[in-house]
mmCIF file of C-alpha atoms in Angstrom:
data_model
loop_
_atom_site.group_PDB
_atom_site.id
_atom_site.type_symbol
_atom_site.label_atom_id
_atom_site.label_comp_id
_atom_site.label_asym_id
_atom_site.label_seq_id
_atom_site.Cartn_x
_atom_site.Cartn_y
_atom_site.Cartn_z
ATOM 1 C CA MET A 1 27.497 -15.673 -25.393
ATOM 2 C CA THR A 2 28.618 -14.549 -21.754
ATOM 3 C CA GLN A 3 27.612 -10.617 -22.333
ATOM 4 C CA GLN A 4 23.682 -12.012 -23.682
ATOM 5 C CA LYS A 5 23.446 -13.906 -20.333
ATOM 6 C CA LEU A 6 25.117 -10.848 -17.938
ATOM 7 C CA ASP A 7 22.455 -8.810 -20.037
ATOM 8 C CA LYS A 8 19.628 -11.728 -19.507
ATOM 9 C CA TYR A 9 20.696 -10.763 -15.680
ATOM 10 C CA GLU A 10 20.279 -7.498 -15.362
ATOM 11 C CA ILE A 11 17.019 -7.166 -17.527
ATOM 12 C CA MET A 12 15.641 -10.093 -14.757
ATOM 13 C CA ASP A 13 16.922 -7.238 -12.386
ATOM 14 C CA VAL A 14 15.187 -3.765 -13.262
ATOM 15 C CA SER A 15 12.091 -6.111 -13.917
ATOM 16 C CA LEU A 16 11.977 -7.108 -10.372
ATOM 17 C CA LEU A 17 13.373 -3.795 -8.718
ATOM 18 C CA ALA A 18 10.131 -2.101 -10.590
ATOM 19 C CA GLY A 19 7.603 -4.902 -9.599
ATOM 20 C CA LYS A 20 9.006 -4.410 -6.159
ATOM 21 C CA ILE A 21 8.607 -0.888 -5.657
ATOM 22 C CA MET A 22 5.202 -0.822 -7.166
ATOM 23 C CA LEU A 23 3.825 -3.978 -5.167
ATOM 24 C CA GLU A 24 5.538 -2.409 -2.465
ATOM 25 C CA SER A 25 3.698 0.896 -2.482
ATOM 26 C CA GLY A 26 0.266 -0.274 -3.611
ATOM 27 C CA ALA A 27 -0.288 -0.973 -7.003
ATOM 28 C CA GLU A 28 -2.336 -3.417 -8.177
ATOM 29 C CA THR A 29 -1.162 -7.496 -8.638
ATOM 30 C CA TYR A 30 -2.150 -7.075 -12.144
ATOM 31 C CA ARG A 31 -0.402 -3.675 -13.130
ATOM 32 C CA VAL A 32 3.102 -4.981 -11.227
ATOM 33 C CA GLU A 33 2.670 -8.228 -13.988
ATOM 34 C CA ASP A 34 2.328 -6.073 -16.497
ATOM 35 C CA THR A 35 5.287 -3.890 -15.527
ATOM 36 C CA MET A 36 7.187 -6.023 -15.707
ATOM 37 C CA MET A 37 6.896 -7.900 -18.405
ATOM 38 C CA ARG A 38 6.691 -4.989 -20.428
ATOM 39 C CA ILE A 39 10.330 -3.505 -19.344
ATOM 40 C CA ALA A 40 11.230 -7.842 -20.325
ATOM 41 C CA ALA A 41 9.800 -7.016 -24.215
ATOM 42 C CA SER A 42 11.254 -3.318 -24.340
ATOM 43 C CA TYR A 43 14.885 -5.266 -23.724
ATOM 44 C CA GLY A 44 14.016 -8.285 -26.065
ATOM 45 C CA ILE A 45 13.057 -10.696 -24.251
ATOM 46 C CA LYS A 46 10.045 -11.595 -26.513
ATOM 47 C CA LYS A 47 9.173 -14.083 -22.843
ATOM 48 C CA SER A 48 9.025 -14.044 -19.774
ATOM 49 C CA HIS A 49 6.263 -15.016 -16.739
ATOM 50 C CA SER A 50 5.474 -13.502 -13.306
ATOM 51 C CA TYR A 51 3.969 -14.578 -11.132
ATOM 52 C CA VAL A 52 3.143 -12.002 -8.458
ATOM 53 C CA THR A 53 1.388 -12.421 -4.886
ATOM 54 C CA PRO A 54 1.516 -9.733 -1.861
ATOM 55 C CA THR A 55 3.907 -11.304 0.095
ATOM 56 C CA GLY A 56 6.758 -12.642 -3.173
ATOM 57 C CA ILE A 57 7.234 -11.806 -6.797
ATOM 58 C CA MET A 58 8.738 -14.724 -9.099
ATOM 59 C CA PHE A 59 9.922 -13.705 -12.073
ATOM 60 C CA SER A 60 11.018 -15.623 -15.690
ATOM 61 C CA LEU A 61 13.403 -14.897 -18.828
ATOM 62 C CA GLU A 62 12.779 -17.555 -21.860
ATOM 63 C CA THR A 63 15.326 -17.540 -24.128
ATOM 64 C CA LYS A 64 18.035 -19.900 -26.163
ATOM 65 C CA GLU A 65 20.031 -20.295 -22.781
ATOM 66 C CA PRO A 66 18.080 -22.051 -19.935
ATOM 67 C CA THR A 67 15.259 -20.310 -18.524
ATOM 68 C CA LYS A 68 16.464 -18.735 -15.215
ATOM 69 C CA THR A 69 13.960 -18.141 -12.598
ATOM 70 C CA LYS A 70 14.611 -15.977 -9.226
ATOM 71 C CA LEU A 71 12.317 -15.391 -6.670
ATOM 72 C CA ILE A 72 12.550 -12.194 -4.294
ATOM 73 C CA ARG A 73 10.165 -11.810 -0.574
ATOM 74 C CA ILE A 74 8.123 -9.138 -0.103
ATOM 75 C CA SER A 75 7.633 -8.457 3.676
ATOM 76 C CA GLU A 76 7.377 -4.448 4.179
ATOM 77 C CA ARG A 77 3.636 -3.364 1.894
ATOM 78 C CA THR A 78 2.352 0.668 2.655
ATOM 79 C CA THR A 79 0.318 3.314 0.214
ATOM 80 C CA ASP A 80 2.530 5.456 -2.180
ATOM 81 C CA LEU A 81 0.846 5.759 -4.719
ATOM 82 C CA LYS A 82 4.098 9.252 -5.862
ATOM 83 C CA LYS A 83 5.743 6.574 -6.672
ATOM 84 C CA VAL A 84 3.464 3.812 -8.182
ATOM 85 C CA THR A 85 3.772 6.767 -10.636
ATOM 86 C CA MET A 86 7.420 7.592 -10.545
ATOM 87 C CA VAL A 87 8.144 3.425 -11.748
ATOM 88 C CA ASN A 88 4.767 3.774 -14.590
ATOM 89 C CA SER A 89 6.751 6.653 -15.769
ATOM 90 C CA VAL A 90 10.242 4.740 -15.749
ATOM 91 C CA SER A 91 8.975 2.155 -17.339
ATOM 92 C CA ARG A 92 7.128 4.127 -20.271
ATOM 93 C CA THR A 93 10.708 5.509 -21.003
ATOM 94 C CA ILE A 94 11.948 2.176 -21.427
ATOM 95 C CA SER A 95 9.383 1.302 -23.990
ATOM 96 C CA GLN A 96 10.097 4.110 -26.118
ATOM 97 C CA GLY A 97 13.718 2.746 -25.796
ATOM 98 C CA ASN A 98 15.260 6.198 -24.401
ATOM 99 C CA ILE A 99 16.889 5.074 -21.629
ATOM 100 C CA SER A 100 19.544 1.868 -21.102
ATOM 101 C CA LEU A 101 19.463 -0.779 -18.870
ATOM 102 C CA GLU A 102 22.062 1.013 -16.761
ATOM 103 C CA GLU A 103 20.464 3.598 -16.744
ATOM 104 C CA ALA A 104 16.954 1.891 -15.885
ATOM 105 C CA TYR A 105 18.461 0.348 -12.980
ATOM 106 C CA GLU A 106 19.989 3.472 -11.424
ATOM 107 C CA MET A 107 16.964 5.666 -11.786
ATOM 108 C CA LEU A 108 14.489 2.521 -9.833
ATOM 109 C CA GLN A 109 17.422 2.607 -7.521
ATOM 110 C CA GLU A 110 16.732 5.770 -7.070
ATOM 111 C CA ILE A 111 13.328 5.727 -6.774
ATOM 112 C CA GLU A 112 13.074 3.003 -4.385
ATOM 113 C CA ALA A 113 15.758 5.220 -1.831
ATOM 114 C CA THR A 114 13.539 8.194 -2.220
ATOM 115 C CA ASN A 115 10.964 8.670 0.211
ATOM 116 C CA VAL A 116 8.007 10.904 -1.399
ATOM 117 C CA ALA A 117 5.924 10.493 1.261
ATOM 118 C CA PHE A 118 4.849 14.054 3.436
ATOM 119 C CA PRO A 119 5.514 14.761 6.951
ATOM 120 C CA LEU A 120 3.900 13.460 9.588
ATOM 121 C CA TRP A 121 2.121 16.630 10.395
ATOM 122 C CA VAL A 122 0.552 16.884 6.607
ATOM 123 C CA GLN A 123 -1.085 13.041 7.306
ATOM 124 C CA LEU A 124 -1.935 14.842 10.724
ATOM 125 C CA ALA A 125 -3.884 17.201 9.380
ATOM 126 C CA ALA A 126 -5.397 15.320 6.678
ATOM 127 C CA ALA A 127 -6.889 12.495 8.443
ATOM 128 C CA SER A 128 -8.081 15.226 11.509
ATOM 129 C CA ILE A 129 -10.098 17.212 8.652
ATOM 130 C CA SER A 130 -10.787 14.403 6.700
ATOM 131 C CA SER A 131 -12.821 12.654 10.162
ATOM 132 C CA GLY A 132 -14.460 16.072 10.708
ATOM 133 C CA CYS A 133 -15.795 15.925 6.147
ATOM 134 C CA PHE A 134 -16.845 12.850 6.587
ATOM 135 C CA LEU A 135 -18.644 13.567 10.464
ATOM 136 C CA ILE A 136 -20.612 15.848 7.938
ATOM 137 C CA MET A 137 -21.096 13.530 5.020
ATOM 138 C CA PHE A 138 -22.837 11.155 7.662
ATOM 139 C CA GLN A 139 -25.084 13.847 8.668
ATOM 140 C CA GLY A 140 -23.329 14.519 11.865
ATOM 141 C CA LEU A 141 -23.801 17.516 13.554
ATOM 142 C CA TRP A 142 -21.529 20.638 12.988
ATOM 143 C CA THR A 143 -21.111 21.507 17.197
ATOM 144 C CA ASP A 144 -19.300 17.333 16.879
ATOM 145 C CA PHE A 145 -17.163 18.283 13.609
ATOM 146 C CA ILE A 146 -14.308 19.612 16.407
ATOM 147 C CA PRO A 147 -14.628 16.081 18.546
ATOM 148 C CA ALA A 148 -14.551 14.293 15.362
ATOM 149 C CA MET A 149 -11.053 15.959 13.806
ATOM 150 C CA PHE A 150 -9.711 15.493 17.095
ATOM 151 C CA LEU A 151 -10.089 11.521 17.546
ATOM 152 C CA GLY A 152 -8.602 11.546 13.878
ATOM 153 C CA GLY A 153 -5.719 12.775 14.340
ATOM 154 C CA LEU A 154 -5.222 10.736 18.278
ATOM 155 C CA GLY A 155 -6.375 7.795 15.980
ATOM 156 C CA PHE A 156 -3.673 8.368 13.323
ATOM 157 C CA LEU A 157 -1.280 9.708 15.399
ATOM 158 C CA THR A 158 -1.829 5.722 17.825
ATOM 159 C CA VAL A 159 -1.775 3.633 14.795
ATOM 160 C CA VAL A 160 1.512 5.526 13.717
ATOM 161 C CA TYR A 161 3.158 4.914 17.727
ATOM 162 C CA PHE A 162 2.158 1.131 18.084
ATOM 163 C CA HIS A 163 3.123 0.180 14.836
ATOM 164 C CA ARG A 164 6.652 1.696 15.059
ATOM 165 C CA LEU A 165 6.461 0.107 18.531
ATOM 166 C CA ILE A 166 4.691 -3.341 17.709
ATOM 167 C CA PRO A 167 5.259 -3.736 14.074
ATOM 168 C CA ILE A 168 2.294 -5.783 13.992
ATOM 169 C CA ARG A 169 -0.329 -3.966 12.097
ATOM 170 C CA PHE A 170 -3.685 -5.087 13.092
ATOM 171 C CA PHE A 171 -2.668 -5.043 17.012
ATOM 172 C CA ALA A 172 -1.738 -0.376 15.557
ATOM 173 C CA GLU A 173 -5.402 -0.400 14.808
ATOM 174 C CA PHE A 174 -6.698 -2.314 17.378
ATOM 175 C CA THR A 175 -5.631 0.343 19.862
ATOM 176 C CA ALA A 176 -6.196 3.142 17.831
ATOM 177 C CA SER A 177 -9.909 2.353 17.466
ATOM 178 C CA LEU A 178 -10.034 1.415 20.869
ATOM 179 C CA VAL A 179 -8.685 5.002 21.776
ATOM 180 C CA ILE A 180 -11.389 6.488 19.897
ATOM 181 C CA GLY A 181 -14.418 5.012 21.168
ATOM 182 C CA LEU A 182 -12.721 5.820 24.371
ATOM 183 C CA LEU A 183 -12.653 8.958 24.155
ATOM 184 C CA SER A 184 -15.518 9.422 22.191
ATOM 185 C CA ALA A 185 -17.805 7.828 24.797
ATOM 186 C CA LEU A 186 -15.795 10.535 26.989
ATOM 187 C CA LEU A 187 -16.212 13.651 25.542
ATOM 188 C CA VAL A 188 -20.030 12.797 25.260
ATOM 189 C CA ALA A 189 -20.779 12.005 28.719
ATOM 190 C CA SER A 190 -18.960 15.069 29.616
ATOM 191 C CA GLY A 191 -21.269 16.802 26.991
ATOM 192 C CA LEU A 192 -18.307 18.087 24.409
ATOM 193 C CA GLY A 193 -19.552 16.145 22.082
ATOM 194 C CA THR A 194 -23.306 15.306 21.630
ATOM 195 C CA GLN A 195 -23.513 11.732 18.575
ATOM 196 C CA ILE A 196 -21.001 9.263 19.740
ATOM 197 C CA ASP A 197 -21.959 6.968 16.844
ATOM 198 C CA LYS A 198 -21.472 10.163 14.573
ATOM 199 C CA ILE A 199 -17.704 11.052 16.006
ATOM 200 C CA ILE A 200 -16.610 7.607 15.586
ATOM 201 C CA ILE A 201 -17.326 6.812 12.356
ATOM 202 C CA GLY A 202 -16.061 9.983 11.471
ATOM 203 C CA SER A 203 -12.764 9.663 13.837
ATOM 204 C CA VAL A 204 -12.240 5.814 12.392
ATOM 205 C CA MET A 205 -12.755 6.437 8.748
ATOM 206 C CA PRO A 206 -9.078 7.280 8.145
ATOM 207 C CA LEU A 207 -8.409 3.458 9.000
ATOM 208 C CA VAL A 208 -10.518 2.525 6.973
ATOM 209 C CA PRO A 209 -8.435 -0.412 4.473
ATOM 210 C CA GLY A 210 -10.154 1.693 0.964
ATOM 211 C CA LEU A 211 -7.028 1.221 -1.660
ATOM 212 C CA SER A 212 -7.337 -2.572 0.182
ATOM 213 C CA ILE A 213 -10.724 -3.183 -0.722
ATOM 214 C CA THR A 214 -10.730 -1.394 -4.662
ATOM 215 C CA ASN A 215 -7.151 -2.946 -5.046
ATOM 216 C CA ALA A 216 -8.855 -6.676 -4.217
ATOM 217 C CA VAL A 217 -12.022 -6.398 -6.401
ATOM 218 C CA ARG A 218 -9.401 -5.381 -8.820
ATOM 219 C CA ASP A 219 -7.138 -8.105 -8.890
ATOM 220 C CA LEU A 220 -10.544 -10.155 -9.183
ATOM 221 C CA MET A 221 -11.603 -9.073 -11.464
ATOM 222 C CA ALA A 222 -8.184 -9.113 -13.560
ATOM 223 C CA GLY A 223 -8.499 -12.429 -13.082
ATOM 224 C CA HIS A 224 -5.712 -12.879 -9.929
ATOM 225 C CA LEU A 225 -7.798 -14.831 -7.819
ATOM 226 C CA LEU A 226 -5.105 -15.747 -5.072
ATOM 227 C CA SER A 227 -3.799 -11.531 -4.782
ATOM 228 C CA GLY A 228 -6.929 -10.362 -4.726
ATOM 229 C CA LEU A 229 -8.264 -12.832 -2.072
ATOM 230 C CA SER A 230 -5.061 -12.780 0.222
ATOM 231 C CA LYS A 231 -5.168 -8.564 -0.005
ATOM 232 C CA GLY A 232 -9.368 -9.074 0.351
ATOM 233 C CA ALA A 233 -8.820 -11.222 3.871
ATOM 234 C CA GLU A 234 -6.364 -8.622 4.956
ATOM 235 C CA ALA A 235 -8.700 -5.881 4.183
ATOM 236 C CA PHE A 236 -11.529 -8.085 6.174
ATOM 237 C CA LEU A 237 -8.529 -8.416 9.582
ATOM 238 C CA THR A 238 -8.284 -4.801 9.730
ATOM 239 C CA ALA A 239 -11.905 -3.408 9.431
ATOM 240 C CA PHE A 240 -12.479 -6.777 12.203
ATOM 241 C CA ALA A 241 -9.527 -4.662 14.234
ATOM 242 C CA ILE A 242 -11.566 -1.527 13.786
ATOM 243 C CA GLY A 243 -15.187 -3.161 14.358
ATOM 244 C CA ALA A 244 -13.617 -5.126 17.310
ATOM 245 C CA GLY A 245 -11.871 -2.195 20.229
ATOM 246 C CA ILE A 246 -15.084 -0.119 18.616
ATOM 247 C CA ALA A 247 -17.160 -3.479 20.096
ATOM 248 C CA ILE A 248 -15.253 -3.292 23.677
ATOM 249 C CA VAL A 249 -15.586 0.019 23.846
ATOM 250 C CA PHE A 250 -19.641 -0.334 23.494
ATOM 251 C CA THR A 251 -19.600 -3.963 25.907
ATOM 252 C CA LEU A 252 -18.014 -1.579 28.635
ATOM 253 C CA LEU A 253 -20.545 1.029 29.043
#
């Protein structure tokens, strides 16, 4: 009986750790719930229940013993699809019965501790190049390509720096858009840029919460109304912060 109770707690810990990593890495709510319940089912728990929101996970297992429920808080969220893929791979291995409970927990702990993010200079280069490409996609002039690249990279760096300085995401995004707007006006006034609107649009695109909007729609379509609305509100606040920074610049001009 004691061993069975221990196993139940271990199964719960493995399932919750997998869900925690996925939710913190930007996975959809329904995918997190499905993965946790599949892991529990693979280890013999026929009835399990999960309730996932962007800020917390509740998970319970039903056995002959009284049902046990555990809650964990999610305070940090980012976009790391590599970790989501790694947890999905572990989940599939568990479903195939090729891994023990202890091995699965160790693998998930390694994934949680692993930093698979690209170096900052690679992220900066990607933000810069994508800003220039977005400018061209929105029918901007090739002469504004370099200004958009410069401001896109600078805006990305501003978000990273201010988020470390003051861990309020919307404040960092507002500051970045304000910097982009002011420098865009300065570049156009000095003759180094031509179309201020296209330069601003291209430069702020790396800040746009595309993944949050996509996940919000997918969660709503899957019937997770609370999570979908929460993620939609988060995306709206990010868009509002970006728009407010640019609006202030145009008000001052």
